[in-house]
mmCIF file of C-alpha atoms and ligand atoms in Angstrom:
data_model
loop_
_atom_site.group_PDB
_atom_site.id
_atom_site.type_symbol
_atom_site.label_atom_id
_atom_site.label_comp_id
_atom_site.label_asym_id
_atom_site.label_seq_id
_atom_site.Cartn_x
_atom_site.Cartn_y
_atom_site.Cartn_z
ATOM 1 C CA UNK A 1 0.000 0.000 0.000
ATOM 2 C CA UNK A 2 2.790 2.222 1.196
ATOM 3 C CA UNK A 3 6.314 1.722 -0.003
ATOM 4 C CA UNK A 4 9.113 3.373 1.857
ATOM 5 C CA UNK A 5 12.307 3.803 0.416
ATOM 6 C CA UNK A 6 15.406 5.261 1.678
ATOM 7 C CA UNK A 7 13.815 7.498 3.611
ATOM 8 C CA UNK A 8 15.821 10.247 4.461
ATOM 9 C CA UNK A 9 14.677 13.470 7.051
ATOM 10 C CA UNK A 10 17.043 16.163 8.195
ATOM 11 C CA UNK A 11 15.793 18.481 10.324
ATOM 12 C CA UNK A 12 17.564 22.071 11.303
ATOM 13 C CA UNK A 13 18.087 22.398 15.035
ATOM 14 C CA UNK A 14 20.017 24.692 17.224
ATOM 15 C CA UNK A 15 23.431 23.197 16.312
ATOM 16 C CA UNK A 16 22.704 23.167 12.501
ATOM 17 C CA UNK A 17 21.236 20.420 10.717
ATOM 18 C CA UNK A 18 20.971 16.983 11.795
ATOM 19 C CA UNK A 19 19.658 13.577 9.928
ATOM 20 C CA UNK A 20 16.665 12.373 12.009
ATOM 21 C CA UNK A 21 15.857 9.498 10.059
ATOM 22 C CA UNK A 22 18.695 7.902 8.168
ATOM 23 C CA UNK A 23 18.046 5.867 5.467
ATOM 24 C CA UNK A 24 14.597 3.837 6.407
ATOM 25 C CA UNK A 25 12.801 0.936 3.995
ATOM 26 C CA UNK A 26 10.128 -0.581 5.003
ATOM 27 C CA UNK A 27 6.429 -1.322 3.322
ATOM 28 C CA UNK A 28 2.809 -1.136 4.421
ATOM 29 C CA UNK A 29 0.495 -3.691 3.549
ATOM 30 C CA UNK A 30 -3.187 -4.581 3.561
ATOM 31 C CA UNK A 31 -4.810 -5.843 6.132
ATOM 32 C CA UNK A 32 -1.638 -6.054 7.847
ATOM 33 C CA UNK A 33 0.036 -4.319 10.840
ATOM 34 C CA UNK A 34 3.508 -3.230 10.995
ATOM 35 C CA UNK A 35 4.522 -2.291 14.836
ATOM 36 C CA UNK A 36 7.389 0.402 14.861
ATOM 37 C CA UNK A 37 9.056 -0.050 18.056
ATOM 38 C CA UNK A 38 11.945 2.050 20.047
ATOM 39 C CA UNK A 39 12.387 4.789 22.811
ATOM 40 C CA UNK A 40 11.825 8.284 22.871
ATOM 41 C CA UNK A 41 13.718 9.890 20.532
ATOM 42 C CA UNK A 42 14.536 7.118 18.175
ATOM 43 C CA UNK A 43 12.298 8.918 15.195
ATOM 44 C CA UNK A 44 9.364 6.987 15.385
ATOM 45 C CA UNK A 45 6.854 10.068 14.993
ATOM 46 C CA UNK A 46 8.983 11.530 12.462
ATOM 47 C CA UNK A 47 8.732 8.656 10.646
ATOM 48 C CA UNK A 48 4.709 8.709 10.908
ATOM 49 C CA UNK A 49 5.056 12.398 9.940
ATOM 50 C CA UNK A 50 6.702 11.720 6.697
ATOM 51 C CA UNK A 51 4.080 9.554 5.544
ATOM 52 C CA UNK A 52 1.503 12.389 6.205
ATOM 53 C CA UNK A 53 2.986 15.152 5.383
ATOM 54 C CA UNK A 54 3.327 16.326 8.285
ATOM 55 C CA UNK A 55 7.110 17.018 9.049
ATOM 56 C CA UNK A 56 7.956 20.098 10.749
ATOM 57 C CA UNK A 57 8.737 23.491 9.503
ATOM 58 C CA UNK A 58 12.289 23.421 7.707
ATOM 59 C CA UNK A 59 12.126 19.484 7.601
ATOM 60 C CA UNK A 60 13.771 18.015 4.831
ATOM 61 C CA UNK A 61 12.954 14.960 2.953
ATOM 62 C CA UNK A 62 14.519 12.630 0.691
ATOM 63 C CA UNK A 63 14.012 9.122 -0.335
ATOM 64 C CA UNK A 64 10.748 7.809 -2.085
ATOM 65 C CA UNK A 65 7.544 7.521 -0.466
ATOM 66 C CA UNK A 66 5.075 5.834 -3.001
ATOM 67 C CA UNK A 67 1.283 5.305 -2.323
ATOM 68 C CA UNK A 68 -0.408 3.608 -4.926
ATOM 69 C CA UNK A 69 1.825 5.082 -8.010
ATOM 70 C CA UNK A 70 2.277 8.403 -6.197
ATOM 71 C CA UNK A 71 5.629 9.949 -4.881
ATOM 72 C CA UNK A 72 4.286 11.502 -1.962
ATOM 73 C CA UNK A 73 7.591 12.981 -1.321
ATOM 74 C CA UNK A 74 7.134 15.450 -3.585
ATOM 75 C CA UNK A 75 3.735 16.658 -3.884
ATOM 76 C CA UNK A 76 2.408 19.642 -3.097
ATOM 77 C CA UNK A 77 -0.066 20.940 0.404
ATOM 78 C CA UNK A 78 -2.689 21.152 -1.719
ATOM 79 C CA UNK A 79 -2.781 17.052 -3.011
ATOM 80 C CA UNK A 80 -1.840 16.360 0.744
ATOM 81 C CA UNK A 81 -4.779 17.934 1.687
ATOM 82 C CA UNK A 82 -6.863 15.709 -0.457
ATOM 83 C CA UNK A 83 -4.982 12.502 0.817
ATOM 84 C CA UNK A 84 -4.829 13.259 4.284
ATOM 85 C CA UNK A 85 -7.927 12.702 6.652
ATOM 86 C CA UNK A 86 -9.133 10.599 3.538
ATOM 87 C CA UNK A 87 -6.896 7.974 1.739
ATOM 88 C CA UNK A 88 -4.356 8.595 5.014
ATOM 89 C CA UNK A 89 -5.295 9.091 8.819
ATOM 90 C CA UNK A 90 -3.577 9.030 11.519
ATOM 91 C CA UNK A 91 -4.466 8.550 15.302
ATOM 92 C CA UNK A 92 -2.754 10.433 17.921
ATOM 93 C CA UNK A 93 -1.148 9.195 21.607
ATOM 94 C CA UNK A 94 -3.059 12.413 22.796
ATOM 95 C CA UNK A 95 -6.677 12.511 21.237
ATOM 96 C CA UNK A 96 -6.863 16.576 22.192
ATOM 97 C CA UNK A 97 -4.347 16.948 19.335
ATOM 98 C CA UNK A 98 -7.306 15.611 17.374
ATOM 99 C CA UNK A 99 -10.497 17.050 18.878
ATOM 100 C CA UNK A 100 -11.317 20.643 19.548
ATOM 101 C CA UNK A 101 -12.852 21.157 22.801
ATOM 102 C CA UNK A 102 -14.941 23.779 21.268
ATOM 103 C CA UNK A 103 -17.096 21.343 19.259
ATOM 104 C CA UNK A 104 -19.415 18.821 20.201
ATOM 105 C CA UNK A 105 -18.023 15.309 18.922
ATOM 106 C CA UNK A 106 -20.736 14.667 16.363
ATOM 107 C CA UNK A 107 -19.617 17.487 14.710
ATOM 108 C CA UNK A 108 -15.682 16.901 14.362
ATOM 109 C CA UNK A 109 -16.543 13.426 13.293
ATOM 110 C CA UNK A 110 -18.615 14.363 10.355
ATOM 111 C CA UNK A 111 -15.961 17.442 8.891
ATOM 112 C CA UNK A 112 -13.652 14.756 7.214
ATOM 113 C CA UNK A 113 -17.183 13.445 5.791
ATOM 114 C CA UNK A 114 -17.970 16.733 4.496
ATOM 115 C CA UNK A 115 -15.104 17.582 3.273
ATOM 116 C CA UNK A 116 -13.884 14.909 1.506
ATOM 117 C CA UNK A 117 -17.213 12.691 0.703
ATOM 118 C CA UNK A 118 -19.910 16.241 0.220
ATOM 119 C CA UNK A 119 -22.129 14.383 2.706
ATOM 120 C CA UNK A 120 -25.102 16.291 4.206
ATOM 121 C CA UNK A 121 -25.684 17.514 7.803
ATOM 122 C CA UNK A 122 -27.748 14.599 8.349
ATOM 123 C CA UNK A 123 -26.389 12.282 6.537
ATOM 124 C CA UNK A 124 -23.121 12.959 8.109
ATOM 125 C CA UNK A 125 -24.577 12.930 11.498
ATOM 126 C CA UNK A 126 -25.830 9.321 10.613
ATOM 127 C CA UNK A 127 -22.633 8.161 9.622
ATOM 128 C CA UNK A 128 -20.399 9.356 12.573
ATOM 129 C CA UNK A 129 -23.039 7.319 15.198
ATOM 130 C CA UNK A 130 -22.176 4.583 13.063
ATOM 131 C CA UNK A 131 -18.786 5.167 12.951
ATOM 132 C CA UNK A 132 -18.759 5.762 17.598
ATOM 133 C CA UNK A 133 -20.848 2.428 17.237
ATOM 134 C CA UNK A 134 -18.138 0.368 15.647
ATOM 135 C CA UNK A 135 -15.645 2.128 18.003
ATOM 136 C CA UNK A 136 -17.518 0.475 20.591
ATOM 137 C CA UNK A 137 -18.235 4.023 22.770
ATOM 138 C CA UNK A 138 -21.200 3.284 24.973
ATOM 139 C CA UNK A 139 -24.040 5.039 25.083
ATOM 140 C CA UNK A 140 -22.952 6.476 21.517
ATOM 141 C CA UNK A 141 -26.559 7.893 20.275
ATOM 142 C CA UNK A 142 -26.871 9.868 24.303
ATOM 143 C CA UNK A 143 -23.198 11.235 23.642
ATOM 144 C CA UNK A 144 -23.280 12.579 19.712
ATOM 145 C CA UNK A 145 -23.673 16.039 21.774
ATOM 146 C CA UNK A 146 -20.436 15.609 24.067
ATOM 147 C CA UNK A 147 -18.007 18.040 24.140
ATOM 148 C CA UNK A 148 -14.420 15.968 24.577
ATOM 149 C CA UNK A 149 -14.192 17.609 28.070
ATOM 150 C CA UNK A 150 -16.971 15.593 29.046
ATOM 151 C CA UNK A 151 -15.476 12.806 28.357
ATOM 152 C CA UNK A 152 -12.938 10.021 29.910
ATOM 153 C CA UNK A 153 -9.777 9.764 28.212
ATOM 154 C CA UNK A 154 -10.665 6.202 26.783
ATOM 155 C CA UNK A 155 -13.521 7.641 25.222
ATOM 156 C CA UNK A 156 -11.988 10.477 23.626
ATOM 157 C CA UNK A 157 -9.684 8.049 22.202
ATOM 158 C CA UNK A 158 -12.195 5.823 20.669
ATOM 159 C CA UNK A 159 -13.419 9.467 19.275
ATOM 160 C CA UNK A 160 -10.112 10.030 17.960
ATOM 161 C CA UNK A 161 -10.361 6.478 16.599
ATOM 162 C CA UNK A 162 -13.722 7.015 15.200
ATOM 163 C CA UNK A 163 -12.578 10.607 13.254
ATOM 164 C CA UNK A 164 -9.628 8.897 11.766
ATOM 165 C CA UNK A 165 -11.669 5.613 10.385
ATOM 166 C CA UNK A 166 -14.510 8.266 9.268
ATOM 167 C CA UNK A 167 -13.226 8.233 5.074
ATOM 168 C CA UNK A 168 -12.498 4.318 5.435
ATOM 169 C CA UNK A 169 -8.550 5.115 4.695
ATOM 170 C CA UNK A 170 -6.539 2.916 3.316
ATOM 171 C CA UNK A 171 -3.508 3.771 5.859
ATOM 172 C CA UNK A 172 -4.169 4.365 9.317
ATOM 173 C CA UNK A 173 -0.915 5.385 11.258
ATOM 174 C CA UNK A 174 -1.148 5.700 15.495
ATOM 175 C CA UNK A 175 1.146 7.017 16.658
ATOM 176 C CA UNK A 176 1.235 5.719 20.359
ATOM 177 C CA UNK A 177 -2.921 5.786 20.321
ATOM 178 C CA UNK A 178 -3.589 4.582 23.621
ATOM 179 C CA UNK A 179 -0.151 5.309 26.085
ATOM 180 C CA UNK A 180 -2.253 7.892 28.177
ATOM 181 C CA UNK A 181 -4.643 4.677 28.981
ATOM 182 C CA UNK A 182 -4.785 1.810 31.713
ATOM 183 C CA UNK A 183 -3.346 -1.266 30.406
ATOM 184 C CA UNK A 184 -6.898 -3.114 30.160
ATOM 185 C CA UNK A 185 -7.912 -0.118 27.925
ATOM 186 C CA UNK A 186 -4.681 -0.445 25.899
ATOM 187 C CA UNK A 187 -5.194 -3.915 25.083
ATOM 188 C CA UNK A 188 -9.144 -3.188 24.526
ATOM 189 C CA UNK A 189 -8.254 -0.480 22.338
ATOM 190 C CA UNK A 190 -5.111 -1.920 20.016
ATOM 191 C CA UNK A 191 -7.517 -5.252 19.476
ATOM 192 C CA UNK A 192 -10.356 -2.944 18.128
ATOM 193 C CA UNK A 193 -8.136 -1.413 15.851
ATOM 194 C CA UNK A 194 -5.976 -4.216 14.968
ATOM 195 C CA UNK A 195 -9.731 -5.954 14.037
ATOM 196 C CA UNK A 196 -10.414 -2.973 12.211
ATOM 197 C CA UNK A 197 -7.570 -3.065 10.061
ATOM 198 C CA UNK A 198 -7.947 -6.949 9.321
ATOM 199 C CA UNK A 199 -11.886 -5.875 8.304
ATOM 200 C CA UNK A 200 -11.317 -2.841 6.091
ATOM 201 C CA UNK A 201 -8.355 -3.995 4.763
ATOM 202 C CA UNK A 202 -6.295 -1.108 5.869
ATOM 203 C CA UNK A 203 -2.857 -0.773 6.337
ATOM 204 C CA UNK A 204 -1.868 0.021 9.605
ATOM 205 C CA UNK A 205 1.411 1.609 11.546
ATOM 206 C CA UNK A 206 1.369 0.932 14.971
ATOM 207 C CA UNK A 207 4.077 3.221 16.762
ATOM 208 C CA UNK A 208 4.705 2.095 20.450
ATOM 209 C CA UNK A 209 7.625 1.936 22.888
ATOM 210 C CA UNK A 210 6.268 -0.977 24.500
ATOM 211 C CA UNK A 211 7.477 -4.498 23.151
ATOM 212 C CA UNK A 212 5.031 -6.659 24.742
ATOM 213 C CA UNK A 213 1.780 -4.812 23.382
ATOM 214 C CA UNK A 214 3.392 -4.777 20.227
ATOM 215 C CA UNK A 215 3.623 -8.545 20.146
ATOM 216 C CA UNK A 216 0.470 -8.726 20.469
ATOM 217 C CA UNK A 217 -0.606 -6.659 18.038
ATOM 218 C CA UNK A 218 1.699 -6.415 15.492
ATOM 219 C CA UNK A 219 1.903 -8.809 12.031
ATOM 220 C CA UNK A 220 5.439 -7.403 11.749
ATOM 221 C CA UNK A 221 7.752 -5.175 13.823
ATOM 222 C CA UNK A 222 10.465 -2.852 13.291
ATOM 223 C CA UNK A 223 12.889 -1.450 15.709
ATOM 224 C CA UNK A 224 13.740 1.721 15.692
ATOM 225 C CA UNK A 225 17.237 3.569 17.275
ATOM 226 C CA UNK A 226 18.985 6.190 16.478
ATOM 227 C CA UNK A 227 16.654 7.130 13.199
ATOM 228 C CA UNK A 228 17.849 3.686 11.907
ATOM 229 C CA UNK A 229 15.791 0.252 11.353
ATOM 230 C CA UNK A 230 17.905 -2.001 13.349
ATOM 231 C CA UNK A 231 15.949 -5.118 13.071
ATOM 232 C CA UNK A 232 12.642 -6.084 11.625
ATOM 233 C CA UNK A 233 10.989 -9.140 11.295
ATOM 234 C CA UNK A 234 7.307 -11.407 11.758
ATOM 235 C CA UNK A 235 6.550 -10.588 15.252
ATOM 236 C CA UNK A 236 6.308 -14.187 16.069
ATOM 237 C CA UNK A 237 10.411 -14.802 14.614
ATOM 238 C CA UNK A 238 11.542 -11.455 17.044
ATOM 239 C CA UNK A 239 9.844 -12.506 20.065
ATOM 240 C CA UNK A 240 11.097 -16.248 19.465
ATOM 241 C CA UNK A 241 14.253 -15.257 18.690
ATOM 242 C CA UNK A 242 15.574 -11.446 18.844
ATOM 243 C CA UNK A 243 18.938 -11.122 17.026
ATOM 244 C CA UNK A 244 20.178 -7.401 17.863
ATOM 245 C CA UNK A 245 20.740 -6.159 21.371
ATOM 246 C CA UNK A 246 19.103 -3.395 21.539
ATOM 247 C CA UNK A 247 15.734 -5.207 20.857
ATOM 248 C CA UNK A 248 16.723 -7.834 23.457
ATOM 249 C CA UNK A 249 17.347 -4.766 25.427
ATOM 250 C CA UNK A 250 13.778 -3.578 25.447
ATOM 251 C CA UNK A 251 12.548 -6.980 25.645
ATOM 252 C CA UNK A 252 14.222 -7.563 29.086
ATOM 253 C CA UNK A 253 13.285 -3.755 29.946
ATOM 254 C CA UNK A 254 9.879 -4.632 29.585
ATOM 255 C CA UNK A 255 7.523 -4.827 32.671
ATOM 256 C CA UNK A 256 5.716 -7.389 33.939
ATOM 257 C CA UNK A 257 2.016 -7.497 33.177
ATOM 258 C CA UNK A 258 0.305 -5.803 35.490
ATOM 259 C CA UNK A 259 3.043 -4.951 37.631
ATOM 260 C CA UNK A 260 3.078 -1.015 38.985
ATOM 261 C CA UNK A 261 4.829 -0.294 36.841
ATOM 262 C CA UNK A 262 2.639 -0.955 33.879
ATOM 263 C CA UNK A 263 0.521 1.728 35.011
ATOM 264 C CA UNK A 264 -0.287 4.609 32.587
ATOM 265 C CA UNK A 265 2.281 7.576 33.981
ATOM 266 C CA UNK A 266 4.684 5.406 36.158
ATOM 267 C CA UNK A 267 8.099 4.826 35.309
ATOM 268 C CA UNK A 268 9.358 2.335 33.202
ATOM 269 C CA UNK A 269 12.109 0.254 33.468
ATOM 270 C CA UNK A 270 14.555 1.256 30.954
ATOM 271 C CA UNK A 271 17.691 0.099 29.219
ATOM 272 C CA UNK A 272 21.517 1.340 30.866
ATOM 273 C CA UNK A 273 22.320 4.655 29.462
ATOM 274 C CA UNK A 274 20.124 6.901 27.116
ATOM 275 C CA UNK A 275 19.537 7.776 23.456
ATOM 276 C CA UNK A 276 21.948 10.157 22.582
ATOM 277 C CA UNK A 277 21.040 13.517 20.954
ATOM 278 C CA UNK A 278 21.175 13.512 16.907
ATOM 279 C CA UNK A 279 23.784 15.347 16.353
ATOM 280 C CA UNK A 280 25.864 13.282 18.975
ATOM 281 C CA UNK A 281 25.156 9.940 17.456
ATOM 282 C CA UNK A 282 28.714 8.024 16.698
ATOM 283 C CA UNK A 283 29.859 7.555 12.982
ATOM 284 C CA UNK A 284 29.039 3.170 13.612
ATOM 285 C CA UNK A 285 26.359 1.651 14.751
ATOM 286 C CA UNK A 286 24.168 3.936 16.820
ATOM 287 C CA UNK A 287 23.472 1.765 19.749
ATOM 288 C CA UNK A 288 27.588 1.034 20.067
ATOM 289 C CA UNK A 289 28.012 3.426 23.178
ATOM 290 C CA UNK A 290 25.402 1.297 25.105
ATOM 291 C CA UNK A 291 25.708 -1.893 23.603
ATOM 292 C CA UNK A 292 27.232 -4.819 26.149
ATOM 293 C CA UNK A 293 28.720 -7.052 23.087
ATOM 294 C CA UNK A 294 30.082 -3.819 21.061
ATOM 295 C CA UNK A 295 33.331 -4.651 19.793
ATOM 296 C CA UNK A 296 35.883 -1.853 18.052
ATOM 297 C CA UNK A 297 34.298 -2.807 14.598
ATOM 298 C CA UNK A 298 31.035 -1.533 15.478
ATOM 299 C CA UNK A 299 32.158 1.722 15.157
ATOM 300 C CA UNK A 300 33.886 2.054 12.263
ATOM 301 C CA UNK A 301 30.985 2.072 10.081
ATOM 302 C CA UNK A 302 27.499 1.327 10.598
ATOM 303 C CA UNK A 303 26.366 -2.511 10.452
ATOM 304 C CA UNK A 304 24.819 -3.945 7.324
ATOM 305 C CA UNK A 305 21.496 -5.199 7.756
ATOM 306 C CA UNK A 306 22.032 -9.562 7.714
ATOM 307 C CA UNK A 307 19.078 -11.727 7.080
ATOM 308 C CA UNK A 308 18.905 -14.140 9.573
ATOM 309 C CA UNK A 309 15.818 -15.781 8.402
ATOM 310 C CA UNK A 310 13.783 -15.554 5.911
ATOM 311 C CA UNK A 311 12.131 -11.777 6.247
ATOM 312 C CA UNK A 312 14.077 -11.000 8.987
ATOM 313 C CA UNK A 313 16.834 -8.794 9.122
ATOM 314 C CA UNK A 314 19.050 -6.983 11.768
ATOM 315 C CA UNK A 315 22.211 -4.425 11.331
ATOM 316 C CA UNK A 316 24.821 -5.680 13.628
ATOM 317 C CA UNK A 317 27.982 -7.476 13.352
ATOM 318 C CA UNK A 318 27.321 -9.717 16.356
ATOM 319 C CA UNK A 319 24.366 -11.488 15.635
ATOM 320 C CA UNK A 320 23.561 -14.336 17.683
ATOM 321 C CA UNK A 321 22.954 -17.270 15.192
HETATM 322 P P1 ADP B 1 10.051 9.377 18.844
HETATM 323 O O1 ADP B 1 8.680 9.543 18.298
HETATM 324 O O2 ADP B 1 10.681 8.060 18.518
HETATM 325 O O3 ADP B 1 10.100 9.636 20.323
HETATM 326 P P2 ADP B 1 10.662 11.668 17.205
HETATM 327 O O4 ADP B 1 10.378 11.144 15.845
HETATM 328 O O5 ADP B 1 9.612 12.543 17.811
HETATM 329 O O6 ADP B 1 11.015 10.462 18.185
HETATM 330 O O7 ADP B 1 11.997 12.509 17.211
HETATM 331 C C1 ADP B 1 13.208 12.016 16.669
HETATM 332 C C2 ADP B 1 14.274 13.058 16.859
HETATM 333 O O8 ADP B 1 13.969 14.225 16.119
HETATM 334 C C3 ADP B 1 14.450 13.513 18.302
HETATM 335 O O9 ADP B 1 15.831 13.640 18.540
HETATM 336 C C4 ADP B 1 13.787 14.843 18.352
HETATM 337 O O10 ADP B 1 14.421 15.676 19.296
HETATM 338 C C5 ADP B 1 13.936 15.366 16.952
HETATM 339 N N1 ADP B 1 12.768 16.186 16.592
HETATM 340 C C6 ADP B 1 11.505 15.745 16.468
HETATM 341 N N2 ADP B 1 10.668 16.744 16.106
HETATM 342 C C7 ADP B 1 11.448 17.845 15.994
HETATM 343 C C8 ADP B 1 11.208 19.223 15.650
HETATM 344 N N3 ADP B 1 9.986 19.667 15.366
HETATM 345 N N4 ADP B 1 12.261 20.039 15.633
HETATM 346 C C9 ADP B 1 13.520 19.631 15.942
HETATM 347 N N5 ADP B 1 13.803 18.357 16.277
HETATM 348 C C10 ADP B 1 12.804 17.479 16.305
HETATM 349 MG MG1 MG B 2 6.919 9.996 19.272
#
């Protein structure tokens, strides 16, 4: 659906410019989910950005970005206008970004349907009750007239869910959709959309930095460091069998369900050390400096990515066989 290639962003910044995203492949299919995976700062949202046109002010991008025959690299606000809200959505960690507090929910759910479908007031109206239906929010019909304030968080989400699904897109990117939530509501929430996805035949990007949601809801994965794919792979073959160590990093960071720490807002426990700024990223692999097996090699040049089964690939020189 969405075919990445080479995906290059630089981005100006204080101390000149810096390469967020260096060099990224990857392709979006049908019915399928990809989960990109990594810690703050790795360039997941960039990455979701780029595919929305979205990037921020002064942002530069190279590389090819193709959806269905189109470079979307290089076309202009206006087509992106067109595309985006319609052909591409996206759903954000924090549904505010989405919703204006000014306007009852009803309302924001049927503008995408106006806009890009010409659909009447009440045909609109119709169509977004369906659409907070199949999102599952109670009482759906009693809150059309909500304003998001009167809302829980959950349910603004599913709102958020339901404005993004409102054009039936073809890709749907979230970008961390449910991190403000309880982990019952996470789960609750990634399995709607995941089922969503599987019955609309979307394409889906599921951005997260935590590994075990992501193997649950993720066809494929991709990790994410230093604005690099590091290893990606059939969830199944990474969770079996994890071949760089920064993903068997997060894997052993990850907390235990249910634990305290699982809890929306409380700390999680994180890998030695922290990702370094852009423009401080060494010249060889990026995870070198906090990497226990790093050997002088590593940072001479960065790590070609090595297949180590079929579809799944990882750029390090010490993979585990
Ligand atoms: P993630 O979503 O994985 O946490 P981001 O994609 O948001 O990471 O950011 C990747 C890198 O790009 C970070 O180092 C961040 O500081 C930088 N960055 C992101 N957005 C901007 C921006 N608008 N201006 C300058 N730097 C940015
Ligand atoms: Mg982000």
């Amino acid at each position: 659906m969405i075919t990445v290639t080479d995906l290059h962003v630089t981005l100006r910044s204080a101390r000149g410019e810096v390469e967020a995203l260096r060099g990224l492949s990857f392709a979006l299919q049908r019915g399928h989910t990809l989960g990109l995976i990594g810690e703050s700062g790795s360039g997941k949202s960039l990455t979701a950005l780029a595919l929305i046109g979205l990037l921020p002010d002064g942002a530069r991008a190279a590389g090819s970005v193709r959806f269905q025959e189109r470079e979307l690299l290089v076309q202009d606000e206006a087509a992106w206008c067109r595309l985006r809200g319609d052909r591409i959505a996206m759903v954000f960690q924090e549904p505010m970004t989405a919703l204006n507090p000014l306007h009852p929910i009803a309302r924001q759910i049927a503008e995408p349907l106006r806009l890009h479908r010409g659909l009447g007031t009440a045909a609109a109206r119709a169509e977004a009750l369906r659409l907070l239906d199949r999102v599952r929010l109670a009482d759906a019909r009693a809150r059309l007239d909500a304003y998001p304030h009167q809302l829980s968080g959950g349910q603004r989400q599913r709102v958020g869910i339901a404005i993004a699904l409102a054009c039936a897109p073809d890709v749907l990117l979230a970008d961390e959709p449910t991190t403000a939530l309880d982990a019952t509501l996470q789960r609750e929430l990634l399995g709607l959309l995941r089922e969503l996805v599987r019955e609309d035949g979307m394409a889906m990007l599921l951005i997260s930095h935590d590994l075990g949601l992501m193997a649950e809801h993720s066809d494929e994965l991709m990790v994410m460091y230093g604005g690099r794919i590091v290893e990606a792979g059939p969830t199944a073959a990474l969770a079996a069998r994890a071949a760089h160590p920064y993903t068997r990093a997060l894997q052993a960071a990850r907390p235990r369900l249910g634990a305290q720490a699982h809890r929306a807002g409380a700390r999680l426990p994180t890998i030695p050390g922290s990702v370094p700024a852009l423009a401080d990223l060494p010249p060889g692999c990026p995870y070198a400096d906090r990497c226990a097996e790093a050997v002088e090699a590593c940072r001479a040049a960065v790590p070609p990515a090595v297949v180590v089964a079929p579809g799944h690939a990882a750029a390090c020189l010490r993979i585990v066989r």
